[in-house]
PDB file of C-alpha atoms in Angstrom:
ATOM      1  CA  UNK A   1     108.856  95.499  91.886  1.00 57.00           C
ATOM      2  CA  UNK A   2     111.467  92.871  91.887  1.00 65.00           C
ATOM      3  CA  UNK A   3     111.611  92.876  88.223  1.00 76.00           C
ATOM      4  CA  UNK A   4     107.935  92.035  87.709  1.00 82.00           C
ATOM      5  CA  UNK A   5     104.659  93.659  87.482  1.00 85.00           C
ATOM      6  CA  UNK A   6     101.578  92.948  89.853  1.00 89.00           C
ATOM      7  CA  UNK A   7      97.777  93.143  88.651  1.00 87.00           C
ATOM      8  CA  UNK A   8      94.468  91.622  88.591  1.00 84.00           C
ATOM      9  CA  UNK A   9      94.458  91.339  92.250  1.00 89.00           C
ATOM     10  CA  UNK A  10      91.428  89.533  93.999  1.00 91.00           C
ATOM     11  CA  UNK A  11      90.912  88.577  97.623  1.00 89.00           C
ATOM     12  CA  UNK A  12      88.491  85.869  98.621  1.00 89.00           C
ATOM     13  CA  UNK A  13      87.903  85.091 102.106  1.00 85.00           C
ATOM     14  CA  UNK A  14      86.452  81.764 103.515  1.00 83.00           C
ATOM     15  CA  UNK A  15      85.706  79.945 106.720  1.00 77.00           C
ATOM     16  CA  UNK A  16      85.712  76.432 107.735  1.00 73.00           C
ATOM     17  CA  UNK A  17      86.208  74.378 110.600  1.00 72.00           C
ATOM     18  CA  UNK A  18      86.697  77.045 112.999  1.00 70.00           C
ATOM     19  CA  UNK A  19      89.371  78.602 110.674  1.00 78.00           C
ATOM     20  CA  UNK A  20      89.063  81.733 108.248  1.00 83.00           C
ATOM     21  CA  UNK A  21      91.404  81.863 105.447  1.00 88.00           C
ATOM     22  CA  UNK A  22      92.411  84.514 102.739  1.00 88.00           C
ATOM     23  CA  UNK A  23      93.023  83.187  99.366  1.00 93.00           C
ATOM     24  CA  UNK A  24      94.921  86.161  97.281  1.00 94.00           C
ATOM     25  CA  UNK A  25      94.824  86.071  93.634  1.00 96.00           C
ATOM     26  CA  UNK A  26      97.413  87.969  91.476  1.00 96.00           C
ATOM     27  CA  UNK A  27      99.037  88.028  88.085  1.00 95.00           C
ATOM     28  CA  UNK A  28     102.998  88.664  87.515  1.00 94.00           C
ATOM     29  CA  UNK A  29     103.999  90.262  84.154  1.00 93.00           C
ATOM     30  CA  UNK A  30     107.546  90.266  83.189  1.00 92.00           C
ATOM     31  CA  UNK A  31     109.788  92.639  80.789  1.00 91.00           C
ATOM     32  CA  UNK A  32     112.281  91.714  78.552  1.00 92.00           C
ATOM     33  CA  UNK A  33     113.965  88.888  80.861  1.00 90.00           C
ATOM     34  CA  UNK A  34     112.981  85.850  82.833  1.00 89.00           C
ATOM     35  CA  UNK A  35     112.190  86.709  86.304  1.00 90.00           C
ATOM     36  CA  UNK A  36     112.460  83.926  88.977  1.00 92.00           C
ATOM     37  CA  UNK A  37     109.162  84.142  91.146  1.00 94.00           C
ATOM     38  CA  UNK A  38     108.614  82.471  94.472  1.00 96.00           C
ATOM     39  CA  UNK A  39     105.238  83.339  95.962  1.00 96.00           C
ATOM     40  CA  UNK A  40     105.933  82.107  99.284  1.00 95.00           C
ATOM     41  CA  UNK A  41     108.547  85.044  99.558  1.00 94.00           C
ATOM     42  CA  UNK A  42     107.116  87.432  97.471  1.00 94.00           C
ATOM     43  CA  UNK A  43     103.954  88.230  99.228  1.00 95.00           C
ATOM     44  CA  UNK A  44     103.244  88.395 102.832  1.00 94.00           C
ATOM     45  CA  UNK A  45      99.821  89.404 104.866  1.00 91.00           C
ATOM     46  CA  UNK A  46     100.617  92.040 107.667  1.00 88.00           C
ATOM     47  CA  UNK A  47      98.205  92.197 110.506  1.00 80.00           C
ATOM     48  CA  UNK A  48      98.917  94.867 113.433  1.00 78.00           C
ATOM     49  CA  UNK A  49     102.721  94.256 113.781  1.00 80.00           C
ATOM     50  CA  UNK A  50     102.479  90.593 112.586  1.00 83.00           C
ATOM     51  CA  UNK A  51     103.990  89.594 109.227  1.00 89.00           C
ATOM     52  CA  UNK A  52     102.801  86.255 107.984  1.00 90.00           C
ATOM     53  CA  UNK A  53     104.009  83.997 105.204  1.00 93.00           C
ATOM     54  CA  UNK A  54     101.410  82.133 103.330  1.00 96.00           C
ATOM     55  CA  UNK A  55     100.160  78.813 104.363  1.00 95.00           C
ATOM     56  CA  UNK A  56     100.014  77.494 100.692  1.00 96.00           C
ATOM     57  CA  UNK A  57     101.671  78.784  97.817  1.00 97.00           C
ATOM     58  CA  UNK A  58     102.836  77.110  94.392  1.00 97.00           C
ATOM     59  CA  UNK A  59     106.392  76.160  93.972  1.00 97.00           C
ATOM     60  CA  UNK A  60     108.707  78.897  92.530  1.00 96.00           C
ATOM     61  CA  UNK A  61     108.955  79.589  88.741  1.00 95.00           C
ATOM     62  CA  UNK A  62     110.570  81.121  86.274  1.00 94.00           C
ATOM     63  CA  UNK A  63     108.521  83.610  84.564  1.00 94.00           C
ATOM     64  CA  UNK A  64     109.099  83.640  80.867  1.00 94.00           C
ATOM     65  CA  UNK A  65     110.127  87.259  79.107  1.00 94.00           C
ATOM     66  CA  UNK A  66     107.180  89.342  78.111  1.00 94.00           C
ATOM     67  CA  UNK A  67     104.731  86.996  79.726  1.00 95.00           C
ATOM     68  CA  UNK A  68     102.049  86.628  82.287  1.00 94.00           C
ATOM     69  CA  UNK A  69     101.466  84.483  85.161  1.00 95.00           C
ATOM     70  CA  UNK A  70      98.453  84.166  87.718  1.00 96.00           C
ATOM     71  CA  UNK A  71      99.289  83.258  90.858  1.00 97.00           C
ATOM     72  CA  UNK A  72      97.239  82.193  93.939  1.00 97.00           C
ATOM     73  CA  UNK A  73      98.300  81.788  97.715  1.00 97.00           C
ATOM     74  CA  UNK A  74      96.425  81.098 100.937  1.00 95.00           C
ATOM     75  CA  UNK A  75      96.929  82.694 104.361  1.00 93.00           C
ATOM     76  CA  UNK A  76      95.450  81.567 107.517  1.00 88.00           C
ATOM     77  CA  UNK A  77      93.744  84.508 108.986  1.00 79.00           C
ATOM     78  CA  UNK A  78      94.996  85.509 112.397  1.00 65.00           C
ATOM     79  CA  UNK A  79      93.110  88.714 113.291  1.00 60.00           C
ATOM     80  CA  UNK A  80      90.076  90.682 111.758  1.00 62.00           C
ATOM     81  CA  UNK A  81      90.891  93.530 109.175  1.00 61.00           C
ATOM     82  CA  UNK A  82      92.722  96.069 108.843  1.00 70.00           C
ATOM     83  CA  UNK A  83      94.902  93.764 106.666  1.00 79.00           C
ATOM     84  CA  UNK A  84      97.688  94.433 104.487  1.00 86.00           C
ATOM     85  CA  UNK A  85      99.414  92.422 101.523  1.00 89.00           C
ATOM     86  CA  UNK A  86     103.106  93.061 101.299  1.00 92.00           C
ATOM     87  CA  UNK A  87     104.330  92.400  97.633  1.00 93.00           C
ATOM     88  CA  UNK A  88     108.020  92.352  97.015  1.00 92.00           C
ATOM     89  CA  UNK A  89     111.537  91.367  99.059  1.00 89.00           C
ATOM     90  CA  UNK A  90     113.770  94.190  97.932  1.00 88.00           C
ATOM     91  CA  UNK A  91     111.407  97.155  97.624  1.00 88.00           C
ATOM     92  CA  UNK A  92     107.994  95.822  99.247  1.00 92.00           C
ATOM     93  CA  UNK A  93     104.954  97.607  98.173  1.00 91.00           C
ATOM     94  CA  UNK A  94     101.791  97.699 100.906  1.00 91.00           C
ATOM     95  CA  UNK A  95      98.078  97.246  99.571  1.00 88.00           C
ATOM     96  CA  UNK A  96      95.364  97.431 102.234  1.00 85.00           C
ATOM     97  CA  UNK A  97      92.738  94.865 102.210  1.00 75.00           C
ATOM     98  CA  UNK A  98      88.990  96.003 103.563  1.00 66.00           C
TER      99      UNK A  98
END
């Protein structure tokens, strides 16, 4: 999707000071070309009808050809599950979180 493959997905939940958060860890892998990757635009959290951007994400990068980059983004948790992560901009793919 969006010229990268996504894998090694891991989700960690935490809470503190009355705020629940989710940390999403994922890996992007590129093909034969450099691929721009902006985590703050690439992945969203979907809760009900609400689509939420990360509350924290690393800056956009250019991922070198035939390489991997591990990424972590953080979301403020707006509601209890079911939740969905939406990956990609042009042709997004949804993955449910239990």
